[in-house]
PDB file of C-alpha atoms in Angstrom:
ATOM      1  CA  MET A   1       1.246  52.175  17.429  1.00  0.00           C
ATOM      2  CA  LYS A   2      -0.188  51.131  14.068  1.00  0.00           C
ATOM      3  CA  ALA A   3       3.271  51.054  12.524  1.00  0.00           C
ATOM      4  CA  LYS A   4       4.485  48.783  15.325  1.00  0.00           C
ATOM      5  CA  ASN A   5       1.539  46.457  14.805  1.00  0.00           C
ATOM      6  CA  ARG A   6       2.266  46.216  11.099  1.00  0.00           C
ATOM      7  CA  THR A   7       5.884  45.386  11.823  1.00  0.00           C
ATOM      8  CA  ARG A   8       4.862  42.749  14.333  1.00  0.00           C
ATOM      9  CA  ASP A   9       2.378  41.218  11.828  1.00  0.00           C
ATOM     10  CA  THR A  10       5.004  41.131   9.080  1.00  0.00           C
ATOM     11  CA  ALA A  11       7.479  39.333  11.319  1.00  0.00           C
ATOM     12  CA  ARG A  12       5.017  36.772  12.695  1.00  0.00           C
ATOM     13  CA  LYS A  13       5.581  33.104  12.108  1.00  0.00           C
ATOM     14  CA  PRO A  14       3.255  31.243   9.734  1.00  0.00           C
ATOM     15  CA  ASN A  15       0.359  29.511  11.449  1.00  0.00           C
ATOM     16  CA  LEU A  16      -0.287  25.772  11.026  1.00  0.00           C
ATOM     17  CA  ARG A  17      -2.506  26.191   7.971  1.00  0.00           C
ATOM     18  CA  GLU A  18       0.108  28.358   6.263  1.00  0.00           C
ATOM     19  CA  GLN A  19       2.878  25.907   7.128  1.00  0.00           C
ATOM     20  CA  VAL A  20       0.952  22.943   5.717  1.00  0.00           C
ATOM     21  CA  TYR A  21       0.024  24.989   2.644  1.00  0.00           C
ATOM     22  CA  GLY A  22       3.690  25.803   2.061  1.00  0.00           C
ATOM     23  CA  ILE A  23       4.766  22.174   2.447  1.00  0.00           C
ATOM     24  CA  VAL A  24       2.143  20.782   0.056  1.00  0.00           C
ATOM     25  CA  ARG A  25       2.647  23.522  -2.519  1.00  0.00           C
ATOM     26  CA  GLU A  26       6.405  22.990  -2.471  1.00  0.00           C
ATOM     27  CA  ARG A  27       5.859  19.262  -3.023  1.00  0.00           C
ATOM     28  CA  ILE A  28       3.693  20.083  -6.032  1.00  0.00           C
ATOM     29  CA  GLN A  29       6.349  22.414  -7.433  1.00  0.00           C
ATOM     30  CA  MET A  30       9.103  19.846  -6.931  1.00  0.00           C
ATOM     31  CA  GLY A  31       7.190  17.100  -8.707  1.00  0.00           C
ATOM     32  CA  LEU A  32       6.892  15.020  -5.539  1.00  0.00           C
ATOM     33  CA  ILE A  33       3.130  14.729  -6.006  1.00  0.00           C
ATOM     34  CA  ARG A  34       2.276  12.690  -9.082  1.00  0.00           C
ATOM     35  CA  LEU A  35      -0.837  12.402 -11.200  1.00  0.00           C
ATOM     36  CA  GLU A  36      -1.899   9.171  -9.515  1.00  0.00           C
ATOM     37  CA  ASP A  37      -1.409  10.512  -5.963  1.00  0.00           C
ATOM     38  CA  ARG A  38      -4.353  11.364  -3.717  1.00  0.00           C
ATOM     39  CA  LEU A  39      -3.946  13.926  -0.970  1.00  0.00           C
ATOM     40  CA  VAL A  40      -6.040  12.915   2.040  1.00  0.00           C
ATOM     41  CA  ASP A  41      -6.194  15.292   4.986  1.00  0.00           C
ATOM     42  CA  HIS A  42      -6.034  12.486   7.559  1.00  0.00           C
ATOM     43  CA  ASP A  43      -2.877  10.991   6.024  1.00  0.00           C
ATOM     44  CA  ILE A  44      -1.099  14.345   5.752  1.00  0.00           C
ATOM     45  CA  ALA A  45      -2.093  15.310   9.295  1.00  0.00           C
ATOM     46  CA  GLU A  46      -0.671  12.052  10.592  1.00  0.00           C
ATOM     47  CA  GLU A  47       2.557  12.499   8.646  1.00  0.00           C
ATOM     48  CA  LEU A  48       3.075  16.096   9.811  1.00  0.00           C
ATOM     49  CA  GLU A  49       1.793  15.362  13.320  1.00  0.00           C
ATOM     50  CA  VAL A  50      -0.841  18.088  13.257  1.00  0.00           C
ATOM     51  CA  SER A  51      -4.633  18.111  13.503  1.00  0.00           C
ATOM     52  CA  ARG A  52      -6.776  17.571  10.404  1.00  0.00           C
ATOM     53  CA  MET A  53      -8.341  21.059  10.392  1.00  0.00           C
ATOM     54  CA  PRO A  54      -5.277  23.078   9.245  1.00  0.00           C
ATOM     55  CA  VAL A  55      -4.512  20.396   6.660  1.00  0.00           C
ATOM     56  CA  ARG A  56      -8.069  20.529   5.345  1.00  0.00           C
ATOM     57  CA  GLU A  57      -7.933  24.328   5.189  1.00  0.00           C
ATOM     58  CA  ALA A  58      -4.595  24.239   3.339  1.00  0.00           C
ATOM     59  CA  LEU A  59      -5.895  21.739   0.789  1.00  0.00           C
ATOM     60  CA  MET A  60      -9.045  23.799   0.260  1.00  0.00           C
ATOM     61  CA  GLN A  61      -6.899  26.894  -0.332  1.00  0.00           C
ATOM     62  CA  LEU A  62      -4.850  25.046  -2.946  1.00  0.00           C
ATOM     63  CA  LYS A  63      -8.111  23.946  -4.555  1.00  0.00           C
ATOM     64  CA  SER A  64      -9.432  27.513  -4.607  1.00  0.00           C
ATOM     65  CA  GLU A  65      -6.172  28.618  -6.276  1.00  0.00           C
ATOM     66  CA  GLY A  66      -6.666  26.037  -9.009  1.00  0.00           C
ATOM     67  CA  LEU A  67      -3.811  23.688  -8.113  1.00  0.00           C
ATOM     68  CA  LEU A  68      -5.930  20.810  -6.809  1.00  0.00           C
ATOM     69  CA  GLU A  69      -9.375  19.390  -7.450  1.00  0.00           C
ATOM     70  CA  GLY A  70     -11.526  17.481  -5.026  1.00  0.00           C
ATOM     71  CA  THR A  71     -12.649  13.876  -5.411  1.00  0.00           C
ATOM     72  CA  ALA A  72     -14.646  11.450  -3.287  1.00  0.00           C
ATOM     73  CA  ARG A  73     -11.348  10.220  -1.844  1.00  0.00           C
ATOM     74  CA  GLY A  74      -9.269  13.315  -1.212  1.00  0.00           C
ATOM     75  CA  PHE A  75      -7.616  15.773  -3.583  1.00  0.00           C
ATOM     76  CA  VAL A  76      -5.614  15.287  -6.780  1.00  0.00           C
ATOM     77  CA  LEU A  77      -3.636  17.554  -9.078  1.00  0.00           C
ATOM     78  CA  ARG A  78      -6.008  19.550 -11.214  1.00  0.00           C
ATOM     79  CA  ARG A  79      -6.444  18.431 -14.825  1.00  0.00           C
ATOM     80  CA  PHE A  80      -6.746  21.293 -17.288  1.00  0.00           C
ATOM     81  CA  THR A  81      -8.568  21.388 -20.603  1.00  0.00           C
ATOM     82  CA  LEU A  82      -6.698  22.392 -23.744  1.00  0.00           C
ATOM     83  CA  GLY A  83      -8.534  25.712 -23.744  1.00  0.00           C
ATOM     84  CA  GLU A  84      -7.494  26.424 -20.148  1.00  0.00           C
ATOM     85  CA  MET A  85      -3.884  25.588 -20.969  1.00  0.00           C
ATOM     86  CA  ASN A  86      -3.981  27.961 -23.939  1.00  0.00           C
ATOM     87  CA  GLU A  87      -5.073  30.775 -21.629  1.00  0.00           C
ATOM     88  CA  ILE A  88      -2.438  29.956 -18.991  1.00  0.00           C
ATOM     89  CA  PHE A  89       0.382  29.949 -21.533  1.00  0.00           C
ATOM     90  CA  GLU A  90      -0.904  33.213 -23.000  1.00  0.00           C
ATOM     91  CA  ILE A  91      -0.792  34.838 -19.555  1.00  0.00           C
ATOM     92  CA  ARG A  92       2.718  33.483 -18.938  1.00  0.00           C
ATOM     93  CA  THR A  93       4.035  34.892 -22.213  1.00  0.00           C
ATOM     94  CA  LEU A  94       2.590  38.287 -21.265  1.00  0.00           C
ATOM     95  CA  LEU A  95       3.918  38.397 -17.683  1.00  0.00           C
ATOM     96  CA  GLU A  96       7.151  36.416 -17.488  1.00  0.00           C
ATOM     97  CA  PRO A  97       9.315  38.346 -20.024  1.00  0.00           C
ATOM     98  CA  ALA A  98       8.683  41.687 -18.289  1.00  0.00           C
ATOM     99  CA  ALA A  99       9.183  40.147 -14.841  1.00  0.00           C
ATOM    100  CA  ALA A 100      12.456  38.489 -15.827  1.00  0.00           C
ATOM    101  CA  ALA A 101      13.754  41.718 -17.359  1.00  0.00           C
ATOM    102  CA  SER A 102      12.907  43.526 -14.125  1.00  0.00           C
ATOM    103  CA  ALA A 103      14.619  40.786 -12.100  1.00  0.00           C
ATOM    104  CA  SER A 104      17.784  41.116 -14.193  1.00  0.00           C
ATOM    105  CA  VAL A 105      18.088  44.775 -13.203  1.00  0.00           C
ATOM    106  CA  HIS A 106      18.117  43.706  -9.535  1.00  0.00           C
ATOM    107  CA  ALA A 107      20.172  40.546 -10.027  1.00  0.00           C
ATOM    108  CA  GLY A 108      22.759  40.116  -7.296  1.00  0.00           C
ATOM    109  CA  PRO A 109      25.604  37.636  -6.741  1.00  0.00           C
ATOM    110  CA  LYS A 110      23.472  35.294  -4.633  1.00  0.00           C
ATOM    111  CA  GLY A 111      20.601  35.138  -7.109  1.00  0.00           C
ATOM    112  CA  LEU A 112      22.939  34.517 -10.030  1.00  0.00           C
ATOM    113  CA  ALA A 113      24.813  31.875  -8.038  1.00  0.00           C
ATOM    114  CA  ASP A 114      21.511  30.157  -7.225  1.00  0.00           C
ATOM    115  CA  MET A 115      20.560  30.156 -10.919  1.00  0.00           C
ATOM    116  CA  LYS A 116      23.940  28.699 -11.855  1.00  0.00           C
ATOM    117  CA  ALA A 117      23.769  25.981  -9.191  1.00  0.00           C
ATOM    118  CA  ALA A 118      20.251  24.961 -10.263  1.00  0.00           C
ATOM    119  CA  LEU A 119      21.283  24.923 -13.923  1.00  0.00           C
ATOM    120  CA  GLU A 120      24.298  22.716 -13.204  1.00  0.00           C
ATOM    121  CA  CYS A 121      22.126  20.312 -11.177  1.00  0.00           C
ATOM    122  CA  ALA A 122      19.622  20.160 -14.046  1.00  0.00           C
ATOM    123  CA  GLU A 123      22.387  19.422 -16.543  1.00  0.00           C
ATOM    124  CA  ASP A 124      23.724  16.627 -14.352  1.00  0.00           C
ATOM    125  CA  ALA A 125      20.244  15.182 -13.783  1.00  0.00           C
ATOM    126  CA  HIS A 126      19.517  15.280 -17.517  1.00  0.00           C
ATOM    127  CA  ALA A 127      22.752  13.423 -18.264  1.00  0.00           C
ATOM    128  CA  ARG A 128      21.802  10.737 -15.721  1.00  0.00           C
ATOM    129  CA  THR A 129      18.141  10.644 -16.862  1.00  0.00           C
ATOM    130  CA  ASP A 130      17.121  11.435 -13.304  1.00  0.00           C
ATOM    131  CA  ILE A 131      13.730  12.948 -14.078  1.00  0.00           C
ATOM    132  CA  ASP A 132      12.747  13.697 -10.486  1.00  0.00           C
ATOM    133  CA  GLU A 133      16.001  15.562  -9.824  1.00  0.00           C
ATOM    134  CA  PHE A 134      15.645  17.406 -13.133  1.00  0.00           C
ATOM    135  CA  MET A 135      12.206  18.632 -12.085  1.00  0.00           C
ATOM    136  CA  ARG A 136      13.502  19.748  -8.690  1.00  0.00           C
ATOM    137  CA  SER A 137      16.413  21.602 -10.305  1.00  0.00           C
ATOM    138  CA  ASN A 138      14.054  23.249 -12.762  1.00  0.00           C
ATOM    139  CA  ALA A 139      11.898  24.417  -9.834  1.00  0.00           C
ATOM    140  CA  HIS A 140      14.958  25.805  -8.007  1.00  0.00           C
ATOM    141  CA  PHE A 141      15.970  27.678 -11.162  1.00  0.00           C
ATOM    142  CA  ARG A 142      12.534  29.319 -11.346  1.00  0.00           C
ATOM    143  CA  TRP A 143      12.657  30.257  -7.674  1.00  0.00           C
ATOM    144  CA  ALA A 144      16.102  31.796  -8.150  1.00  0.00           C
ATOM    145  CA  TRP A 145      15.033  34.319 -10.762  1.00  0.00           C
ATOM    146  CA  LEU A 146      11.557  34.901  -9.326  1.00  0.00           C
ATOM    147  CA  THR A 147      13.129  35.807  -5.982  1.00  0.00           C
ATOM    148  CA  MET A 148      14.877  38.725  -7.725  1.00  0.00           C
ATOM    149  CA  VAL A 149      11.641  40.191  -9.145  1.00  0.00           C
ATOM    150  CA  PRO A 150      11.109  43.417  -7.134  1.00  0.00           C
ATOM    151  CA  ASN A 151       7.328  43.364  -7.572  1.00  0.00           C
ATOM    152  CA  ARG A 152       6.469  40.545  -5.173  1.00  0.00           C
ATOM    153  CA  GLU A 153       2.780  40.470  -6.148  1.00  0.00           C
ATOM    154  CA  LEU A 154       3.787  39.931  -9.766  1.00  0.00           C
ATOM    155  CA  ALA A 155       6.241  37.201  -8.753  1.00  0.00           C
ATOM    156  CA  GLU A 156       3.533  35.420  -6.742  1.00  0.00           C
ATOM    157  CA  VAL A 157       1.027  35.569  -9.619  1.00  0.00           C
ATOM    158  CA  ILE A 158       3.609  34.119 -12.015  1.00  0.00           C
ATOM    159  CA  SER A 159       4.548  31.437  -9.509  1.00  0.00           C
ATOM    160  CA  ARG A 160       0.929  30.323  -9.255  1.00  0.00           C
ATOM    161  CA  TYR A 161       0.464  30.122 -12.997  1.00  0.00           C
ATOM    162  CA  ILE A 162       3.680  28.134 -13.279  1.00  0.00           C
ATOM    163  CA  ASP A 163       2.373  25.801 -10.554  1.00  0.00           C
ATOM    164  CA  HIS A 164      -0.790  25.307 -12.614  1.00  0.00           C
ATOM    165  CA  VAL A 165       1.145  23.538 -15.343  1.00  0.00           C
ATOM    166  CA  GLN A 166       2.789  21.034 -12.996  1.00  0.00           C
ATOM    167  CA  VAL A 167       0.647  18.336 -14.605  1.00  0.00           C
ATOM    168  CA  VAL A 168       2.279  19.285 -17.921  1.00  0.00           C
ATOM    169  CA  ARG A 169       5.770  18.795 -16.476  1.00  0.00           C
ATOM    170  CA  LEU A 170       4.809  15.413 -15.077  1.00  0.00           C
ATOM    171  CA  VAL A 171       3.639  14.365 -18.538  1.00  0.00           C
ATOM    172  CA  THR A 172       6.476  15.871 -20.602  1.00  0.00           C
ATOM    173  CA  MET A 173       9.653  15.430 -18.536  1.00  0.00           C
ATOM    174  CA  ASP A 174       9.970  11.751 -19.476  1.00  0.00           C
ATOM    175  CA  ASP A 175      10.780  12.873 -23.012  1.00  0.00           C
ATOM    176  CA  LYS A 176      14.543  13.359 -23.455  1.00  0.00           C
ATOM    177  CA  GLU A 177      14.078  15.786 -26.339  1.00  0.00           C
ATOM    178  CA  ILE A 178      11.730  17.973 -24.312  1.00  0.00           C
ATOM    179  CA  ARG A 179      14.161  18.020 -21.372  1.00  0.00           C
ATOM    180  CA  SER A 180      16.883  19.146 -23.784  1.00  0.00           C
ATOM    181  CA  ILE A 181      14.700  22.012 -25.020  1.00  0.00           C
ATOM    182  CA  ILE A 182      13.928  23.102 -21.457  1.00  0.00           C
ATOM    183  CA  LEU A 183      17.610  22.892 -20.510  1.00  0.00           C
ATOM    184  CA  GLN A 184      18.572  24.975 -23.522  1.00  0.00           C
ATOM    185  CA  GLY A 185      16.081  27.635 -22.434  1.00  0.00           C
ATOM    186  CA  MET A 186      17.477  27.643 -18.893  1.00  0.00           C
ATOM    187  CA  ARG A 187      21.038  28.087 -20.193  1.00  0.00           C
ATOM    188  CA  GLY A 188      19.996  30.910 -22.501  1.00  0.00           C
ATOM    189  CA  LEU A 189      18.168  32.718 -19.723  1.00  0.00           C
ATOM    190  CA  TYR A 190      21.060  32.374 -17.275  1.00  0.00           C
ATOM    191  CA  GLU A 191      23.528  33.706 -19.869  1.00  0.00           C
ATOM    192  CA  ALA A 192      21.214  36.645 -20.541  1.00  0.00           C
ATOM    193  CA  PHE A 193      21.050  37.435 -16.815  1.00  0.00           C
ATOM    194  CA  LEU A 194      24.855  37.348 -16.662  1.00  0.00           C
ATOM    195  CA  SER A 195      25.107  39.766 -19.591  1.00  0.00           C
ATOM    196  CA  GLY A 196      22.999  42.372 -17.797  1.00  0.00           C
ATOM    197  CA  ASP A 197      21.117  43.035 -21.053  1.00  0.00           C
ATOM    198  CA  THR A 198      17.495  43.428 -19.953  1.00  0.00           C
ATOM    199  CA  GLU A 199      16.152  43.288 -23.515  1.00  0.00           C
ATOM    200  CA  LEU A 200      17.992  40.025 -24.131  1.00  0.00           C
ATOM    201  CA  VAL A 201      16.542  38.643 -20.888  1.00  0.00           C
ATOM    202  CA  ARG A 202      13.056  39.630 -22.030  1.00  0.00           C
ATOM    203  CA  ILE A 203      13.535  37.984 -25.440  1.00  0.00           C
ATOM    204  CA  ARG A 204      15.048  34.802 -23.964  1.00  0.00           C
ATOM    205  CA  MET A 205      12.246  34.459 -21.418  1.00  0.00           C
ATOM    206  CA  LEU A 206       9.618  34.933 -24.106  1.00  0.00           C
ATOM    207  CA  GLY A 207      11.279  32.189 -26.134  1.00  0.00           C
ATOM    208  CA  HIS A 208      11.488  29.958 -23.058  1.00  0.00           C
ATOM    209  CA  ALA A 209       7.771  30.398 -22.311  1.00  0.00           C
ATOM    210  CA  ARG A 210       6.826  29.707 -25.915  1.00  0.00           C
ATOM    211  CA  ALA A 211       9.025  26.604 -25.950  1.00  0.00           C
ATOM    212  CA  ALA A 212       7.262  25.346 -22.817  1.00  0.00           C
ATOM    213  CA  ALA A 213       3.928  25.763 -24.583  1.00  0.00           C
ATOM    214  CA  ALA A 214       5.204  23.961 -27.691  1.00  0.00           C
ATOM    215  CA  CYS A 215       6.448  21.072 -25.551  1.00  0.00           C
ATOM    216  CA  TYR A 216       3.033  20.749 -23.956  1.00  0.00           C
ATOM    217  CA  TYR A 217       1.177  20.747 -27.272  1.00  0.00           C
ATOM    218  CA  SER A 218       3.570  18.106 -28.609  1.00  0.00           C
ATOM    219  CA  ALA A 219       2.990  15.913 -25.547  1.00  0.00           C
ATOM    220  CA  TYR A 220      -0.759  16.542 -25.752  1.00  0.00           C
ATOM    221  CA  GLN A 221      -0.822  15.378 -29.376  1.00  0.00           C
ATOM    222  CA  LYS A 222       1.109  12.227 -28.440  1.00  0.00           C
ATOM    223  CA  MET A 223      -1.380  11.503 -25.647  1.00  0.00           C
ATOM    224  CA  LEU A 224      -4.278  11.844 -28.104  1.00  0.00           C
ATOM    225  CA  GLU A 225      -2.588   9.483 -30.553  1.00  0.00           C
ATOM    226  CA  GLN A 226      -1.832   6.967 -27.809  1.00  0.00           C
ATOM    227  CA  SER A 227      -5.420   7.119 -26.562  1.00  0.00           C
ATOM    228  CA  ALA A 228      -6.725   6.570 -30.102  1.00  0.00           C
ATOM    229  CA  GLN A 229      -4.436   3.567 -30.554  1.00  0.00           C
ATOM    230  CA  GLU A 230      -5.581   2.053 -27.261  1.00  0.00           C
ATOM    231  CA  GLN A 231      -9.223   2.506 -28.194  1.00  0.00           C
ATOM    232  CA  ALA A 232      -8.595   0.891 -31.575  1.00  0.00           C
ATOM    233  CA  THR A 233      -6.845  -2.027 -29.911  1.00  0.00           C
ATOM    234  CA  ASN A 234      -9.703  -2.497 -27.459  1.00  0.00           C
ATOM    235  CA  ARG A 235     -12.258  -2.492 -30.264  1.00  0.00           C
ATOM    236  CA  ALA A 236     -10.250  -5.085 -32.164  1.00  0.00           C
TER     237      ALA A 236
END
């Protein structure tokens, strides 16, 4: 009886809160929610044609997970301090190489095909300077290899930490050089998965994670310099 109940629970459809949560989180991952956007429960409920309560609950869950922060007029993407970003990147460099190596052992034709398709879309978007499409392709690439991680709890933890740096992607993806670095990392990781060499996958993922951190610090320094210039101009 208990086994049947567990099976029935596993197969159940997501409730309204879970559905709204999934929709909003996917929009965050795909770069569809920008830094200037405000997420208001009433507006989202009207768009999705649901009541405000499940929307409110979904937004509060995303806030509790560190993806959003509340304001007087709805929710916005969370802004992280430099210290917080240091800790997030440290965690990613510890978890992602081992997870990717594990995923490569279980890599199947579909997962590899999904990685290839996402990589090709990212290359095309980069050539056309389509930043939004590049971000979506980058998200699909991450999903492709994370789906092959056998430890689903580990995959979910990594996914959340990757979501946390969405603000970073929104700030850095405008830079052509940074997009080139990210694309190079994606190519290297895909080639490593194809080779079946788990140690190479681990090394490539570690390099990819470190490159992501370096891109952020470069963008952060540029933002500081720009802010200083603006302040100097205002004083003048």
